[in-house]
Amino acid sequence: MGGVRDRIERLCVALAELDLGEAAADAGAQPLLDRILTQVRSDRAPMTLEHDLDLLQEALARIGVDGLLNVTRYRRLPVSNGHPVVYAWLCPLDRCSRVETVRGANGEPVCGVADTPLKKVRLKT
Amino acid sequence: MTAFLAELGKKLAERWVTLLVLPGLLFLAAATAAAVLRHRRALDILALRDRINDVTQAPANDRPGSIALLAAAILLASAAVALVANAVAALIMRGWTTKSSRGPARLAIAIRRSRWRRANDKVQKAIKEAARRPTSPAPEVAATIAARNRISPIAPEHPSWIGDMFRAVDLRIHETYDLDLGVTWPRLWLVAPDSARSELGAAQDAYAGSARMVGWGVLYLVLGLWWWPAAIIGVVTIGAGWFRARSATSVLIDLVESTVDLYGGSLAAQLGIPTDGRLTREIGLAITQMLQKNRDTSQAS
């Protein structure tokens, strides 16, 4: 259902910008909204706030106002394979077919013939 | 105080009904069918109806006391079965992340390692082929890497994908930031804002919920020894629970890693470690050393 602070933030915005009071009255939930506001404004620790927010959300959902106070949870995007950053190391002289796929524990792989590091290329993934 | 206790009671009752009683009642219904029908008449609904009618129409069973006693017994039994399912779920969660290499776990690890090695060979082959034409698009590299990661992002050491996913995130964070996730996580939790903790809490609930689902599946599978339709229910429930567990694990791990990336710098600042807001390996090591407090006995003087 989301953190209480997030839900109160949404309540605040909905009251200020979306006329939530009228929607709550239409849903027969005006006393409930008043009780929530009393708790939010009070200095005392709210006892039933989370439950009351659930009830208000359900009342609003019954008249077709949905998703106003709830927080949408994170879900993974259905991207297929992504684009991993992949490097390969090739012959610096373009004379042989040597290809290294890992960097190696001692740093860049080295060409034994030219005595220089192999050429690092990034693949277009 | 009275309002608080009333609200607390209501919340507890809601959770009790949702998590324990309802699934427990369903299981008791299946167990009743198993006790009456067995394998031979597994789908004979009429026989089940007749048996229930016989029991409920017995003269001693229609008195208020008997009904109240029966209702209480059913509720208690459903809660008891649910507690067993929760205990099984706890064992299952432990099994997902165990590093044991005994018995079936050893076989599972061996199979996963073999599959991972074959998939990793395909990755190396795809990279080598793509490297010969580095200016051309090479989608097959990403495809083979994704296929390998579906087995495990690292060489498997656990009997399940879930265990290796948790190990992989621990290793990634250690290699990137020199952070020990185990000791850092409680402090990160306290530093993270409500919105992050809310997401993490929901992800952890989803993970535990998927294990509970598998736990119920195991109980139905056991019931299948007496009534075969329960075995089918068990297999389907375990499959669905396992699928949900993989999904919940992915979400939880994404969020854990994101929390480290986003709030690791804030944790360093809270601990009084100089930082410009970023989390680097040097800062990660300083956090780890501060939080471990010489917990490693080999380092202790």
Short mmCIF file of C-alpha atoms in Angstrom, two decimals:
data_model
loop_
_atom_site.label_atom_id
_atom_site.label_comp_id
_atom_site.label_asym_id
_atom_site.label_seq_id
_atom_site.Cartn_x
_atom_site.Cartn_y
_atom_site.Cartn_z
CA MET A 1 0.00 0.00 0.00
CA GLY A 2 3.04 2.26 0.20
CA GLY A 3 4.60 4.32 2.96
CA VAL A 4 2.19 6.46 4.97
CA ARG A 5 4.15 9.61 4.18
CA ASP A 6 3.91 8.90 0.43
CA ARG A 7 0.18 8.36 0.72
CA ILE A 8 -0.30 11.55 2.72
CA GLU A 9 1.68 13.39 0.03
CA ARG A 10 -0.75 12.06 -2.58
CA LEU A 11 -3.70 12.99 -0.37
CA CYS A 12 -2.32 16.51 -0.01
CA VAL A 13 -1.92 16.93 -3.78
CA ALA A 14 -5.34 15.39 -4.48
CA LEU A 15 -7.03 17.76 -2.01
CA ALA A 16 -5.26 20.81 -3.40
CA GLU A 17 -5.49 20.07 -7.10
CA LEU A 18 -8.11 17.41 -7.81
CA ASP A 19 -11.01 18.31 -5.52
CA LEU A 20 -10.76 15.13 -3.53
CA GLY A 21 -13.27 16.52 -1.01
CA GLU A 22 -16.06 16.43 -3.57
CA ALA A 23 -15.14 12.91 -4.69
CA ALA A 24 -15.10 11.75 -1.06
CA ALA A 25 -18.54 13.30 -0.50
CA ASP A 26 -19.86 11.52 -3.61
CA ALA A 27 -18.44 8.26 -2.25
CA GLY A 28 -20.13 8.85 1.12
CA ALA A 29 -16.72 9.05 2.74
CA GLN A 30 -16.68 12.66 3.92
CA PRO A 31 -16.59 11.71 7.65
CA LEU A 32 -13.75 9.33 6.87
CA LEU A 33 -11.80 12.05 5.06
CA ASP A 34 -12.41 14.42 7.99
CA ARG A 35 -11.11 11.79 10.42
CA ILE A 36 -7.98 11.30 8.29
CA LEU A 37 -7.33 15.04 8.14
CA THR A 38 -7.81 15.36 11.90
CA GLN A 39 -5.23 12.64 12.46
CA VAL A 40 -2.75 14.15 9.99
CA ARG A 41 -3.08 17.60 11.56
CA SER A 42 -2.89 16.26 15.12
CA ASP A 43 0.37 16.19 17.09
CA ARG A 44 -0.51 12.80 18.53
CA ALA A 45 0.62 9.59 16.87
CA PRO A 46 -2.08 8.47 14.43
CA MET A 47 -3.81 5.26 15.54
CA THR A 48 -5.96 4.37 12.55
CA LEU A 49 -4.49 6.50 9.78
CA GLU A 50 -3.21 3.73 7.54
CA HIS A 51 -6.41 1.74 7.91
CA ASP A 52 -8.52 4.86 7.26
CA LEU A 53 -6.51 5.61 4.12
CA ASP A 54 -7.22 2.06 2.95
CA LEU A 55 -10.94 2.59 3.61
CA LEU A 56 -10.96 5.92 1.77
CA GLN A 57 -9.15 4.37 -1.16
CA GLU A 58 -11.72 1.55 -1.29
CA ALA A 59 -14.62 4.03 -1.05
CA LEU A 60 -13.17 6.10 -3.90
CA ALA A 61 -12.53 2.99 -5.98
CA ARG A 62 -16.24 2.09 -5.64
CA ILE A 63 -17.21 5.28 -7.51
CA GLY A 64 -14.52 4.73 -10.14
CA VAL A 65 -11.74 6.93 -8.69
CA ASP A 66 -8.88 4.48 -8.49
CA GLY A 67 -5.19 4.74 -7.76
CA LEU A 68 -5.39 8.16 -6.14
CA LEU A 69 -3.80 7.27 -2.80
CA ASN A 70 -1.93 4.09 -3.49
CA VAL A 71 1.69 3.91 -4.52
CA THR A 72 2.60 1.93 -7.59
CA ARG A 73 5.28 -0.62 -6.80
CA TYR A 74 8.50 -1.09 -8.72
CA ARG A 75 8.42 -3.84 -11.30
CA ARG A 76 11.07 -4.87 -13.76
CA LEU A 77 10.61 -3.60 -17.28
CA PRO A 78 10.07 -6.37 -19.82
CA VAL A 79 13.17 -5.40 -21.81
CA SER A 80 14.49 -8.39 -23.70
CA ASN A 81 18.23 -8.77 -23.25
CA GLY A 82 19.44 -5.28 -22.39
CA HIS A 83 22.68 -3.79 -23.69
CA PRO A 84 25.59 -5.04 -21.56
CA VAL A 85 28.88 -3.20 -21.93
CA VAL A 86 31.21 -5.81 -23.43
CA TYR A 87 34.85 -5.39 -24.46
CA ALA A 88 37.17 -7.69 -26.36
CA TRP A 89 40.93 -7.50 -26.91
CA LEU A 90 42.39 -8.03 -30.40
CA CYS A 91 45.81 -8.30 -32.02
CA PRO A 92 47.33 -4.76 -32.03
CA LEU A 93 49.08 -5.47 -35.35
CA ASP A 94 46.03 -7.02 -37.07
CA ARG A 95 48.29 -9.97 -37.93
CA CYS A 96 46.63 -12.81 -36.05
CA SER A 97 43.22 -14.02 -34.99
CA ARG A 98 43.83 -13.79 -31.23
CA VAL A 99 40.78 -12.54 -29.32
CA GLU A 100 40.67 -12.26 -25.52
CA THR A 101 37.30 -11.90 -23.82
CA VAL A 102 38.41 -11.10 -20.28
CA ARG A 103 40.76 -8.43 -18.97
CA GLY A 104 42.91 -10.75 -16.88
CA ALA A 105 44.06 -10.48 -13.29
CA ASN A 106 47.26 -8.57 -14.20
CA GLY A 107 45.59 -5.92 -16.32
CA GLU A 108 45.22 -5.65 -20.09
CA PRO A 109 46.30 -8.74 -22.04
CA VAL A 110 49.62 -8.22 -23.85
CA CYS A 111 50.76 -9.19 -27.36
CA GLY A 112 53.86 -11.39 -27.05
CA VAL A 113 55.11 -10.48 -30.52
CA ALA A 114 54.71 -6.70 -30.40
CA ASP A 115 55.17 -6.51 -26.59
CA THR A 116 52.26 -4.06 -26.33
CA PRO A 117 48.77 -4.41 -24.87
CA LEU A 118 46.14 -5.91 -27.15
CA LYS A 119 43.75 -3.52 -28.87
CA LYS A 120 40.63 -2.97 -26.75
CA VAL A 121 37.36 -2.73 -28.68
CA ARG A 122 33.83 -2.23 -27.41
CA LEU A 123 31.21 -4.45 -28.99
CA LYS A 124 27.90 -3.07 -30.24
CA THR A 125 25.50 -4.97 -28.05
CA MET B 1 -5.17 3.19 24.48
CA THR B 2 -8.50 1.43 23.90
CA ALA B 3 -8.60 2.70 20.30
CA PHE B 4 -5.03 1.56 19.77
CA LEU B 5 -5.77 -1.92 21.13
CA ALA B 6 -8.98 -2.14 19.06
CA GLU B 7 -7.07 -1.17 15.92
CA LEU B 8 -4.26 -3.55 16.73
CA GLY B 9 -6.76 -6.34 17.29
CA LYS B 10 -8.49 -5.57 13.98
CA LYS B 11 -5.19 -5.60 12.06
CA LEU B 12 -4.09 -8.82 13.68
CA ALA B 13 -7.44 -10.43 12.96
CA GLU B 14 -7.26 -9.37 9.30
CA ARG B 15 -3.77 -10.81 8.93
CA TRP B 16 -4.75 -13.94 10.81
CA VAL B 17 -7.70 -14.55 8.50
CA THR B 18 -5.83 -13.72 5.29
CA LEU B 19 -2.58 -15.54 5.96
CA LEU B 20 -3.66 -18.43 8.15
CA VAL B 21 -7.36 -19.24 8.27
CA LEU B 22 -8.45 -18.96 4.63
CA PRO B 23 -5.68 -21.08 3.08
CA GLY B 24 -5.96 -23.41 6.09
CA LEU B 25 -9.70 -23.86 5.51
CA LEU B 26 -9.07 -24.70 1.86
CA PHE B 27 -6.49 -27.27 2.88
CA LEU B 28 -8.86 -28.76 5.47
CA ALA B 29 -11.52 -29.07 2.77
CA ALA B 30 -9.04 -30.94 0.57
CA ALA B 31 -7.99 -33.11 3.54
CA THR B 32 -11.65 -33.94 4.20
CA ALA B 33 -12.08 -34.96 0.58
CA ALA B 34 -8.91 -37.05 0.84
CA ALA B 35 -10.12 -38.78 4.02
CA VAL B 36 -13.50 -39.65 2.49
CA LEU B 37 -12.66 -40.39 -1.15
CA ARG B 38 -9.05 -41.65 -1.29
CA HIS B 39 -7.54 -42.55 -4.69
CA ARG B 40 -10.22 -45.05 -5.69
CA ARG B 41 -13.14 -42.60 -5.72
CA ALA B 42 -11.03 -39.43 -6.03
CA LEU B 43 -13.58 -37.43 -8.06
CA ASP B 44 -16.80 -38.88 -6.61
CA ILE B 45 -18.39 -35.62 -5.44
CA LEU B 46 -21.70 -37.32 -4.64
CA ALA B 47 -20.02 -39.68 -2.17
CA LEU B 48 -18.41 -36.68 -0.48
CA ARG B 49 -21.75 -34.86 -0.29
CA ASP B 50 -23.47 -37.92 1.18
CA ARG B 51 -20.75 -38.36 3.79
CA ILE B 52 -20.94 -34.70 4.86
CA ASN B 53 -24.74 -34.94 5.03
CA ASP B 54 -24.48 -38.05 7.22
CA VAL B 55 -22.19 -36.27 9.65
CA THR B 56 -24.13 -33.00 9.83
CA GLN B 57 -27.52 -34.71 10.16
CA ALA B 58 -26.47 -36.88 13.08
CA PRO B 59 -28.67 -35.92 16.07
CA ALA B 60 -25.78 -34.89 18.30
CA ASN B 61 -24.30 -32.54 15.68
CA ASP B 62 -27.11 -30.01 15.23
CA ARG B 63 -27.00 -28.63 18.77
CA PRO B 64 -25.50 -25.14 19.25
CA GLY B 65 -22.76 -26.45 21.51
CA SER B 66 -21.66 -29.04 18.95
CA ILE B 67 -21.71 -26.49 16.13
CA ALA B 68 -19.68 -23.98 18.16
CA LEU B 69 -17.21 -26.67 19.14
CA LEU B 70 -16.88 -27.87 15.54
CA ALA B 71 -16.39 -24.29 14.25
CA ALA B 72 -13.71 -23.64 16.86
CA ALA B 73 -11.99 -26.93 16.04
CA ILE B 74 -12.01 -26.13 12.32
CA LEU B 75 -10.57 -22.65 12.89
CA LEU B 76 -7.88 -24.00 15.18
CA ALA B 77 -7.03 -26.81 12.81
CA SER B 78 -6.80 -24.43 9.84
CA ALA B 79 -4.52 -22.11 11.81
CA ALA B 80 -2.39 -25.09 12.89
CA VAL B 81 -2.04 -26.31 9.29
CA ALA B 82 -1.10 -22.78 8.23
CA LEU B 83 1.59 -22.67 10.89
CA VAL B 84 3.00 -25.91 9.49
CA ALA B 85 2.93 -24.38 5.98
CA ASN B 86 4.79 -21.31 7.33
CA ALA B 87 7.40 -23.55 8.95
CA VAL B 88 7.86 -25.37 5.64
CA ALA B 89 8.16 -21.97 3.93
CA ALA B 90 10.91 -20.95 6.36
CA LEU B 91 12.81 -24.15 5.51
CA ILE B 92 12.30 -23.50 1.81
CA MET B 93 13.70 -19.96 2.09
CA ARG B 94 16.68 -21.38 3.94
CA GLY B 95 17.10 -24.01 1.22
CA TRP B 96 17.04 -21.37 -1.53
CA THR B 97 20.05 -19.60 -0.05
CA THR B 98 21.88 -22.55 1.50
CA LYS B 99 25.47 -23.25 0.47
CA SER B 100 25.22 -26.88 1.52
CA SER B 101 26.67 -29.31 -1.00
CA ARG B 102 25.29 -32.49 0.52
CA GLY B 103 22.71 -34.87 -0.92
CA PRO B 104 20.29 -33.45 -3.50
CA ALA B 105 21.88 -29.99 -3.15
CA ARG B 106 25.18 -31.35 -4.48
CA LEU B 107 23.42 -32.83 -7.52
CA ALA B 108 21.51 -29.59 -8.14
CA ILE B 109 24.72 -27.54 -7.93
CA ALA B 110 26.53 -29.93 -10.31
CA ILE B 111 23.71 -29.73 -12.87
CA ARG B 112 23.55 -25.93 -12.62
CA ARG B 113 27.33 -25.59 -12.96
CA SER B 114 27.35 -27.79 -16.04
CA ARG B 115 24.52 -25.80 -17.67
CA TRP B 116 26.21 -22.51 -16.72
CA ARG B 117 29.56 -23.62 -18.22
CA ARG B 118 27.88 -24.53 -21.51
CA ALA B 119 26.05 -21.18 -21.55
CA ASN B 120 29.26 -19.32 -20.67
CA ASP B 121 31.10 -21.06 -23.54
CA LYS B 122 28.41 -19.72 -25.88
CA VAL B 123 28.97 -16.21 -24.48
CA GLN B 124 32.74 -16.45 -25.11
CA LYS B 125 32.14 -17.77 -28.61
CA ALA B 126 29.66 -14.97 -29.40
CA ILE B 127 32.10 -12.32 -28.10
CA LYS B 128 34.97 -13.74 -30.18
CA GLU B 129 32.86 -13.79 -33.31
CA ALA B 130 31.56 -10.25 -32.71
CA ALA B 131 35.09 -8.98 -32.01
CA ARG B 132 36.14 -9.88 -35.58
CA ARG B 133 33.64 -7.27 -36.87
CA PRO B 134 33.52 -4.77 -33.96
CA THR B 135 31.75 -2.05 -35.94
CA SER B 136 28.73 -4.28 -36.70
CA PRO B 137 25.84 -4.69 -34.26
CA ALA B 138 26.14 -7.90 -32.21
CA PRO B 139 22.78 -8.59 -30.53
CA GLU B 140 23.74 -12.26 -30.12
CA VAL B 141 26.26 -11.24 -27.42
CA ALA B 142 23.51 -9.72 -25.27
CA ALA B 143 21.27 -12.70 -26.02
CA THR B 144 23.84 -15.27 -24.90
CA ILE B 145 24.71 -13.24 -21.79
CA ALA B 146 20.99 -13.04 -20.89
CA ALA B 147 20.64 -16.81 -21.43
CA ARG B 148 23.63 -17.46 -19.14
CA ASN B 149 22.29 -15.07 -16.48
CA ARG B 150 18.98 -16.90 -16.48
CA ILE B 151 20.94 -19.86 -15.08
CA SER B 152 23.08 -17.64 -12.84
CA PRO B 153 24.92 -14.32 -13.28
CA ILE B 154 28.03 -15.96 -11.73
CA ALA B 155 29.40 -19.51 -11.63
CA PRO B 156 26.76 -21.32 -9.50
CA GLU B 157 27.53 -22.22 -5.90
CA HIS B 158 23.98 -22.69 -4.67
CA PRO B 159 21.42 -25.35 -5.55
CA SER B 160 18.96 -22.66 -6.66
CA TRP B 161 19.02 -19.59 -8.92
CA ILE B 162 17.72 -17.52 -6.00
CA GLY B 163 20.74 -18.26 -3.80
CA ASP B 164 23.15 -17.39 -6.58
CA MET B 165 21.31 -14.14 -7.30
CA PHE B 166 21.76 -13.04 -3.68
CA ARG B 167 25.42 -14.07 -3.81
CA ALA B 168 25.91 -12.25 -7.12
CA VAL B 169 24.60 -8.95 -5.73
CA ASP B 170 26.79 -9.33 -2.64
CA LEU B 171 29.85 -9.92 -4.86
CA ARG B 172 29.00 -7.06 -7.25
CA ILE B 173 28.66 -4.61 -4.36
CA HIS B 174 31.88 -5.86 -2.77
CA GLU B 175 33.84 -5.67 -6.04
CA THR B 176 32.45 -2.25 -6.96
CA TYR B 177 32.50 -0.49 -3.58
CA ASP B 178 34.53 -2.76 -1.24
CA LEU B 179 31.43 -2.82 0.95
CA ASP B 180 30.45 -5.76 3.16
CA LEU B 181 26.70 -5.87 2.47
CA GLY B 182 25.97 -7.98 5.55
CA VAL B 183 27.16 -5.41 8.08
CA THR B 184 26.20 -2.39 5.97
CA TRP B 185 22.59 -3.34 5.27
CA PRO B 186 21.08 -2.55 8.73
CA ARG B 187 22.61 0.93 8.67
CA LEU B 188 21.56 1.55 5.07
CA TRP B 189 18.03 0.56 6.06
CA LEU B 190 18.06 3.22 8.76
CA VAL B 191 19.46 5.89 6.42
CA ALA B 192 17.13 5.15 3.49
CA PRO B 193 13.98 7.31 3.23
CA ASP B 194 10.46 5.97 3.92
CA SER B 195 9.70 5.56 0.22
CA ALA B 196 12.72 3.28 -0.31
CA ARG B 197 11.98 1.24 2.83
CA SER B 198 8.38 0.89 1.75
CA GLU B 199 9.46 -0.55 -1.62
CA LEU B 200 12.00 -2.84 0.03
CA GLY B 201 9.44 -3.99 2.61
CA ALA B 202 6.93 -4.82 -0.11
CA ALA B 203 9.60 -6.73 -2.05
CA GLN B 204 10.57 -8.70 1.07
CA ASP B 205 6.89 -9.47 1.74
CA ALA B 206 6.49 -10.69 -1.84
CA TYR B 207 9.56 -12.91 -1.44
CA ALA B 208 8.26 -14.40 1.83
CA GLY B 209 4.78 -14.76 0.29
CA SER B 210 6.16 -16.77 -2.61
CA ALA B 211 7.90 -19.11 -0.14
CA ARG B 212 4.59 -19.52 1.74
CA MET B 213 2.95 -20.47 -1.55
CA VAL B 214 5.57 -23.15 -2.18
CA GLY B 215 5.07 -24.29 1.45
CA TRP B 216 1.37 -24.81 0.83
CA GLY B 217 2.21 -26.65 -2.38
CA VAL B 218 4.42 -29.06 -0.44
CA LEU B 219 1.58 -29.79 2.01
CA TYR B 220 -0.83 -30.47 -0.87
CA LEU B 221 1.79 -32.71 -2.45
CA VAL B 222 1.98 -34.74 0.77
CA LEU B 223 -1.82 -34.95 0.85
CA GLY B 224 -1.56 -36.35 -2.67
CA LEU B 225 -0.31 -39.59 -1.13
CA TRP B 226 -3.94 -40.24 -0.10
CA TRP B 227 -5.85 -38.27 -2.76
CA TRP B 228 -4.20 -37.77 -6.17
CA PRO B 229 -5.99 -34.49 -7.12
CA ALA B 230 -4.17 -32.88 -4.18
CA ALA B 231 -0.86 -33.84 -5.80
CA ILE B 232 -1.87 -31.95 -8.95
CA ILE B 233 -2.82 -28.92 -6.83
CA GLY B 234 0.55 -29.26 -5.06
CA VAL B 235 2.60 -29.37 -8.25
CA VAL B 236 0.78 -26.38 -9.75
CA THR B 237 1.07 -24.38 -6.50
CA ILE B 238 4.78 -25.15 -6.15
CA GLY B 239 5.38 -24.18 -9.79
CA ALA B 240 3.48 -20.90 -9.42
CA GLY B 241 5.22 -20.18 -6.09
CA TRP B 242 8.62 -20.86 -7.60
CA PHE B 243 7.89 -18.57 -10.53
CA ARG B 244 6.75 -15.83 -8.15
CA ALA B 245 9.83 -16.38 -6.00
CA ARG B 246 12.15 -15.79 -8.98
CA SER B 247 10.28 -12.63 -9.87
CA ALA B 248 10.27 -11.41 -6.24
CA THR B 249 13.99 -12.15 -5.94
CA SER B 250 14.77 -10.10 -9.06
CA VAL B 251 12.80 -7.15 -7.69
CA LEU B 252 14.32 -7.42 -4.21
CA ILE B 253 17.85 -7.62 -5.58
CA ASP B 254 17.30 -4.69 -7.94
CA LEU B 255 16.09 -2.64 -4.98
CA VAL B 256 18.90 -3.71 -2.62
CA GLU B 257 21.53 -2.81 -5.21
CA SER B 258 19.79 0.48 -6.00
CA THR B 259 19.64 1.34 -2.29
CA VAL B 260 23.40 0.84 -2.00
CA ASP B 261 24.04 2.90 -5.16
CA LEU B 262 21.76 5.75 -4.10
CA TYR B 263 22.21 5.94 -0.31
CA GLY B 264 25.73 4.57 0.24
CA GLY B 265 27.08 8.14 0.09
CA SER B 266 24.49 9.29 2.64
CA LEU B 267 25.52 6.46 4.95
CA ALA B 268 29.16 7.56 4.73
CA ALA B 269 28.14 11.13 5.60
CA GLN B 270 26.03 9.89 8.54
CA LEU B 271 29.01 7.91 9.80
CA GLY B 272 31.23 11.00 9.59
CA ILE B 273 33.35 9.67 6.72
CA PRO B 274 34.37 12.55 4.41
CA THR B 275 32.58 12.24 1.06
CA ASP B 276 31.39 14.44 -1.78
CA GLY B 277 28.16 12.43 -1.87
CA ARG B 278 29.50 9.64 -4.05
CA LEU B 279 30.29 6.13 -2.90
CA THR B 280 33.76 5.06 -4.02
CA ARG B 281 35.87 1.99 -3.21
CA GLU B 282 37.89 3.98 -0.68
CA ILE B 283 34.76 5.22 1.07
CA GLY B 284 33.20 1.74 0.87
CA LEU B 285 36.25 0.23 2.55
CA ALA B 286 36.18 2.91 5.26
CA ILE B 287 32.49 2.11 5.93
CA THR B 288 33.17 -1.63 6.03
CA GLN B 289 36.10 -1.28 8.43
CA MET B 290 34.17 1.07 10.70
CA LEU B 291 31.09 -1.17 10.84
CA GLN B 292 32.92 -4.49 11.23
CA LYS B 293 34.53 -3.23 14.45
CA ASN B 294 37.24 -5.93 14.27
CA ARG B 295 34.52 -8.57 14.10
CA ASP B 296 36.89 -10.84 12.20
CA THR B 297 38.71 -12.70 14.96
CA SER B 298 41.73 -13.38 12.73
CA GLN B 299 42.31 -9.61 12.69
CA ALA B 300 41.74 -9.13 16.40
CA SER B 301 44.75 -8.46 18.57
#
